[in-house]
PDB file of C-alpha atoms in Angstrom:
ATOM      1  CA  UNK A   1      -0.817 -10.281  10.017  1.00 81.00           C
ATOM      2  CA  UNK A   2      -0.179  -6.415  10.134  1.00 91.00           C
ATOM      3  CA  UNK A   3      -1.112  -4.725  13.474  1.00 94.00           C
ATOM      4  CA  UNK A   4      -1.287  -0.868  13.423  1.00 95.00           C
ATOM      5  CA  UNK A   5      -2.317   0.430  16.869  1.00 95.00           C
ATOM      6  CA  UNK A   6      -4.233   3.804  17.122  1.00 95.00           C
ATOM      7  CA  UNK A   7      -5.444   5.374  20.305  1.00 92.00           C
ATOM      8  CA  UNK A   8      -4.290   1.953  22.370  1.00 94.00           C
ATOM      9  CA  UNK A   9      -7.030  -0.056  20.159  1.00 96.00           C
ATOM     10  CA  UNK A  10      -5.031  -2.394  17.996  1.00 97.00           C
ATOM     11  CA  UNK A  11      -6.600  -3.094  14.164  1.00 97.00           C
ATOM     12  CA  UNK A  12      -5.435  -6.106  12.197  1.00 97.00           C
ATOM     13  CA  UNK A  13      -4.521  -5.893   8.581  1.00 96.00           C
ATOM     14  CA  UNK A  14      -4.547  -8.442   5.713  1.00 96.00           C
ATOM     15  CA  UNK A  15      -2.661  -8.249   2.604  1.00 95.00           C
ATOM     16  CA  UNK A  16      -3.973 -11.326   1.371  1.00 95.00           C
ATOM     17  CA  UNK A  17      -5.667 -12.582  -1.665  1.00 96.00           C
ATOM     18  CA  UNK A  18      -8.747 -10.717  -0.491  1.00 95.00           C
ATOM     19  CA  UNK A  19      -7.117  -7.759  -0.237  1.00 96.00           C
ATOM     20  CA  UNK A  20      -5.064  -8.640  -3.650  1.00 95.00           C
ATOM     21  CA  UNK A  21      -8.953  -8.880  -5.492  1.00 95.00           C
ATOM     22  CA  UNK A  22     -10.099  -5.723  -3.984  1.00 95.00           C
ATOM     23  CA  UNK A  23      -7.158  -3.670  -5.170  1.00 95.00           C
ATOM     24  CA  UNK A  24      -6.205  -5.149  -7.864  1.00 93.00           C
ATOM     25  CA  UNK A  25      -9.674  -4.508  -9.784  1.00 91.00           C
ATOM     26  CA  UNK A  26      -9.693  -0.918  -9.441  1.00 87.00           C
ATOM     27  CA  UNK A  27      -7.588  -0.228 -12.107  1.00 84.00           C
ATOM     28  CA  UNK A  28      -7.075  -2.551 -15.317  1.00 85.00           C
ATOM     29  CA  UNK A  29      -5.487  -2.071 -18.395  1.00 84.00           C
ATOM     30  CA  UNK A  30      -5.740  -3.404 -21.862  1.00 85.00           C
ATOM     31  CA  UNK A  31      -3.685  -6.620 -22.878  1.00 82.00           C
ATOM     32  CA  UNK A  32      -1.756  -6.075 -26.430  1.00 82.00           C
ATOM     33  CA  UNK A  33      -2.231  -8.076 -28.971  1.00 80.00           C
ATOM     34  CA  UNK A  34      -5.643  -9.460 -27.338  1.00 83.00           C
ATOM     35  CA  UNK A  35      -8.646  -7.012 -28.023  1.00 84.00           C
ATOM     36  CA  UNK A  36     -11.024  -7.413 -25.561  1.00 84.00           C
ATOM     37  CA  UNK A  37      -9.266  -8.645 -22.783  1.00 84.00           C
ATOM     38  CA  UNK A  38      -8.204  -6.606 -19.222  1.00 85.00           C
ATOM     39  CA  UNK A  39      -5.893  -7.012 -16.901  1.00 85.00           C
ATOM     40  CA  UNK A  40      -5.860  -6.111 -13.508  1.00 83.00           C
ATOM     41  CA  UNK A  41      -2.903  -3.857 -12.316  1.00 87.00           C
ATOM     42  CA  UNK A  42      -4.467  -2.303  -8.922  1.00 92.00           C
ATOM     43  CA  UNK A  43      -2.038  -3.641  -6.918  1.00 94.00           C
ATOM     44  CA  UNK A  44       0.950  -2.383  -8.951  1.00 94.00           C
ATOM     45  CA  UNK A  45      -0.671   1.070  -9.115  1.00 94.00           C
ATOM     46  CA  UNK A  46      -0.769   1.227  -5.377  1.00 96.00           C
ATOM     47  CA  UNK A  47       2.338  -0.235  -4.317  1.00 96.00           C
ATOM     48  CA  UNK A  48       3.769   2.149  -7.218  1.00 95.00           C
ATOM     49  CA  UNK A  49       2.149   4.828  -5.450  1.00 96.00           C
ATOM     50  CA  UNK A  50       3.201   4.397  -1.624  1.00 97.00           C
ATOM     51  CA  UNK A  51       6.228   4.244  -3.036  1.00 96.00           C
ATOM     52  CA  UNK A  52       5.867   7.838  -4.288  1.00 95.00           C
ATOM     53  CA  UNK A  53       4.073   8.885  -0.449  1.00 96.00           C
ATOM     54  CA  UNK A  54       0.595   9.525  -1.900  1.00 97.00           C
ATOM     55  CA  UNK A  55      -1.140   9.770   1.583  1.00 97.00           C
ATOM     56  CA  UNK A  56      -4.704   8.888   0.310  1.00 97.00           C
ATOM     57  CA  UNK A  57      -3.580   5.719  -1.432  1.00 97.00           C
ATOM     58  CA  UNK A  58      -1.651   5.466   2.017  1.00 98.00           C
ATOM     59  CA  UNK A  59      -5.508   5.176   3.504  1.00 97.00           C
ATOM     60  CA  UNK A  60      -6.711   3.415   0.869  1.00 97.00           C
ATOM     61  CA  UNK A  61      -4.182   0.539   1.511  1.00 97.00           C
ATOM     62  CA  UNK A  62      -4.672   0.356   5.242  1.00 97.00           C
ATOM     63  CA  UNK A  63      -8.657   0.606   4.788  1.00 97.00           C
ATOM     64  CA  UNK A  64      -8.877  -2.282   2.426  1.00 97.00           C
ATOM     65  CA  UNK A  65      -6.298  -4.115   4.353  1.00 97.00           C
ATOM     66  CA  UNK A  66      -8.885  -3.742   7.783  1.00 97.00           C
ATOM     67  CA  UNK A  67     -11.651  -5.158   5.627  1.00 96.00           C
ATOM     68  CA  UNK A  68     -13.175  -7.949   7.378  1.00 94.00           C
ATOM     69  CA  UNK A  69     -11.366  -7.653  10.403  1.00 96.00           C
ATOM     70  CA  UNK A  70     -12.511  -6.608  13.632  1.00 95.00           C
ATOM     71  CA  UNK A  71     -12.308  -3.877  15.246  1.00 96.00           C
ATOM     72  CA  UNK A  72     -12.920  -2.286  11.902  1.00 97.00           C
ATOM     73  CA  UNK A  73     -11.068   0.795  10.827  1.00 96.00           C
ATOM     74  CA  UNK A  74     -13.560   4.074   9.730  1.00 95.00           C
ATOM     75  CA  UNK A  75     -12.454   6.730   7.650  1.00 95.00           C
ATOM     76  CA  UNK A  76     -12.224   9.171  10.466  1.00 97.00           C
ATOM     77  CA  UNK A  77      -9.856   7.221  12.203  1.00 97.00           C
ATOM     78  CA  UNK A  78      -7.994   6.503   9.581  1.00 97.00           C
ATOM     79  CA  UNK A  79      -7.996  10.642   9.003  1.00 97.00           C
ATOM     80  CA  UNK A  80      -7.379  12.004  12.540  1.00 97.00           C
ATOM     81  CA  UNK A  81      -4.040   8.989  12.940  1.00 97.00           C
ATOM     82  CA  UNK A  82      -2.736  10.318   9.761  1.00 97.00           C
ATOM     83  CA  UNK A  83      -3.503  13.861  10.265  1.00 97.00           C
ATOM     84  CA  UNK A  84      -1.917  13.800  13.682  1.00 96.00           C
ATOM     85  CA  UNK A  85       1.406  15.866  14.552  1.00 96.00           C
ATOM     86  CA  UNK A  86       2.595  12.933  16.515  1.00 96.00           C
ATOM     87  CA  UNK A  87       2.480   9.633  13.966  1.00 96.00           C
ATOM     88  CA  UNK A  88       5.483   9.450  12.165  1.00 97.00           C
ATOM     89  CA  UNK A  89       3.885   9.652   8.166  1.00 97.00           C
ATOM     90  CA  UNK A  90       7.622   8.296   6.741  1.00 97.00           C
ATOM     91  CA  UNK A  91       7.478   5.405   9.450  1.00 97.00           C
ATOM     92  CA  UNK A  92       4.181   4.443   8.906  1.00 97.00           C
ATOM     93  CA  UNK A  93       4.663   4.452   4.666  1.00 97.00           C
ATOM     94  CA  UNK A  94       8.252   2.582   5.752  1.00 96.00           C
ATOM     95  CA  UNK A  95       5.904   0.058   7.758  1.00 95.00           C
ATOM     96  CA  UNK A  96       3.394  -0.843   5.008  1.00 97.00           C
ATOM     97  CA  UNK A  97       5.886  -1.285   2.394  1.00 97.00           C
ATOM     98  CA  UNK A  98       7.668  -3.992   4.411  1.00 95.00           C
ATOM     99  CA  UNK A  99       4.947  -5.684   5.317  1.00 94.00           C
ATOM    100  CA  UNK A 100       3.796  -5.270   1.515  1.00 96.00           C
ATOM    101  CA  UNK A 101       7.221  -7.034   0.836  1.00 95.00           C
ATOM    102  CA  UNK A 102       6.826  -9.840   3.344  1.00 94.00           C
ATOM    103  CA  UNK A 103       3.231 -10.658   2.630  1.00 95.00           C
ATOM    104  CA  UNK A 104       3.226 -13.571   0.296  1.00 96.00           C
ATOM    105  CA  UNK A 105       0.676 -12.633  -2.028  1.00 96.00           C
ATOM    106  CA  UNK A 106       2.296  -8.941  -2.838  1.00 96.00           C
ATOM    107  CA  UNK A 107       5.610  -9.559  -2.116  1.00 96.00           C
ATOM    108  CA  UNK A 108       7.013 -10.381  -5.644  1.00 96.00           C
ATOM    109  CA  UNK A 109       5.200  -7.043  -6.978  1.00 95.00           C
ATOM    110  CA  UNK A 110       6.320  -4.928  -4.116  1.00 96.00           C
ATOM    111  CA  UNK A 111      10.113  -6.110  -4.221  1.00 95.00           C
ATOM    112  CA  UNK A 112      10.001  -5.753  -8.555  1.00 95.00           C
ATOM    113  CA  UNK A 113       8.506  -2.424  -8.263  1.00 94.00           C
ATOM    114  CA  UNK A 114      10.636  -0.919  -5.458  1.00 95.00           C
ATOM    115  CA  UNK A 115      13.940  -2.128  -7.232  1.00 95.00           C
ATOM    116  CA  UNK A 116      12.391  -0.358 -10.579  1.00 94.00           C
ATOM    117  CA  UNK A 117      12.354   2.934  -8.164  1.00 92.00           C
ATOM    118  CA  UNK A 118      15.645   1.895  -6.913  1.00 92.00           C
ATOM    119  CA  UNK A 119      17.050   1.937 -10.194  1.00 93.00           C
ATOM    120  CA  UNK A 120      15.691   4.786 -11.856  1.00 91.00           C
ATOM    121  CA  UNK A 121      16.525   7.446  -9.063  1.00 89.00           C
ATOM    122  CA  UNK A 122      20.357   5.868  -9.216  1.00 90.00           C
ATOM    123  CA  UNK A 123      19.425   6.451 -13.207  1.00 90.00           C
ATOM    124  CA  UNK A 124      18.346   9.776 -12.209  1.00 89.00           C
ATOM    125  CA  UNK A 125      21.052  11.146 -10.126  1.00 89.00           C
ATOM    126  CA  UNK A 126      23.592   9.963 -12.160  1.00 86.00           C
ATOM    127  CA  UNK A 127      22.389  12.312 -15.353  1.00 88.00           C
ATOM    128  CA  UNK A 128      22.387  14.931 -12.696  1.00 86.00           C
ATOM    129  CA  UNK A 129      25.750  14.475 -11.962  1.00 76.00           C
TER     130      UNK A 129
END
């Protein structure tokens, strides 16, 4: 389990198969070939988009994560830690991603999706070159 401690009160996090179901329905897509039929890509959306540093997807991780746990993590908490001068913002996107890579239920996506990144800046740096 995920601990992320803010203002000495310590707030577990759960990248389980809860958390997979809650993010992965948020965004589906249509399957080719089968009309009618959806698939959820949620997760692979978010992890896509940590990746990139989008802060409220950031939150929207790390809220979803807290669900069912106590003590239970608000919005404005989640705000004022993130908005602070003193919590490291790289560290803390560093953080989730590893954990997201470690956590058996999104660690195959994470890993497959950060080696895509991987790839395509080398990709990109070499044509700059």
């Amino acid at each position: 389990m995920f601990e992320l401690e803010i203002n000495n009160e310590v707030y577990q996090l759960n990248f389980g198969m809860g958390f997979l179901r809650e993010v992965d329905k948020k965004i589906s897509t249509s399957v080719d070939g089968l009309p009618g039929v959806k698939k959820n890509i949620g997760l692979n959306y978010k992890i896509a988009s940590l990746i990139d540093g989008d802060i409220e997807v950031l939150e929207e991780v790390l809220d979803t994560a807290n669900k069912g746990q106590k003590p239970r993590l608000t919005k404005q908490i989640l705000d004022d830690y993130i908005e602070d001068e003193d919590t490291d913002i790289d560290e803390l996107f560093e953080r989730v991603l590893d954990f997201l890579k470690s956590a058996n239920v999104t660690k195959r996506a994470t890993r497959e999706l950060m080696e895509e990144a991987e790839k395509r800046k080398a990709e990109a740096e070499k044509e700059q070159a």
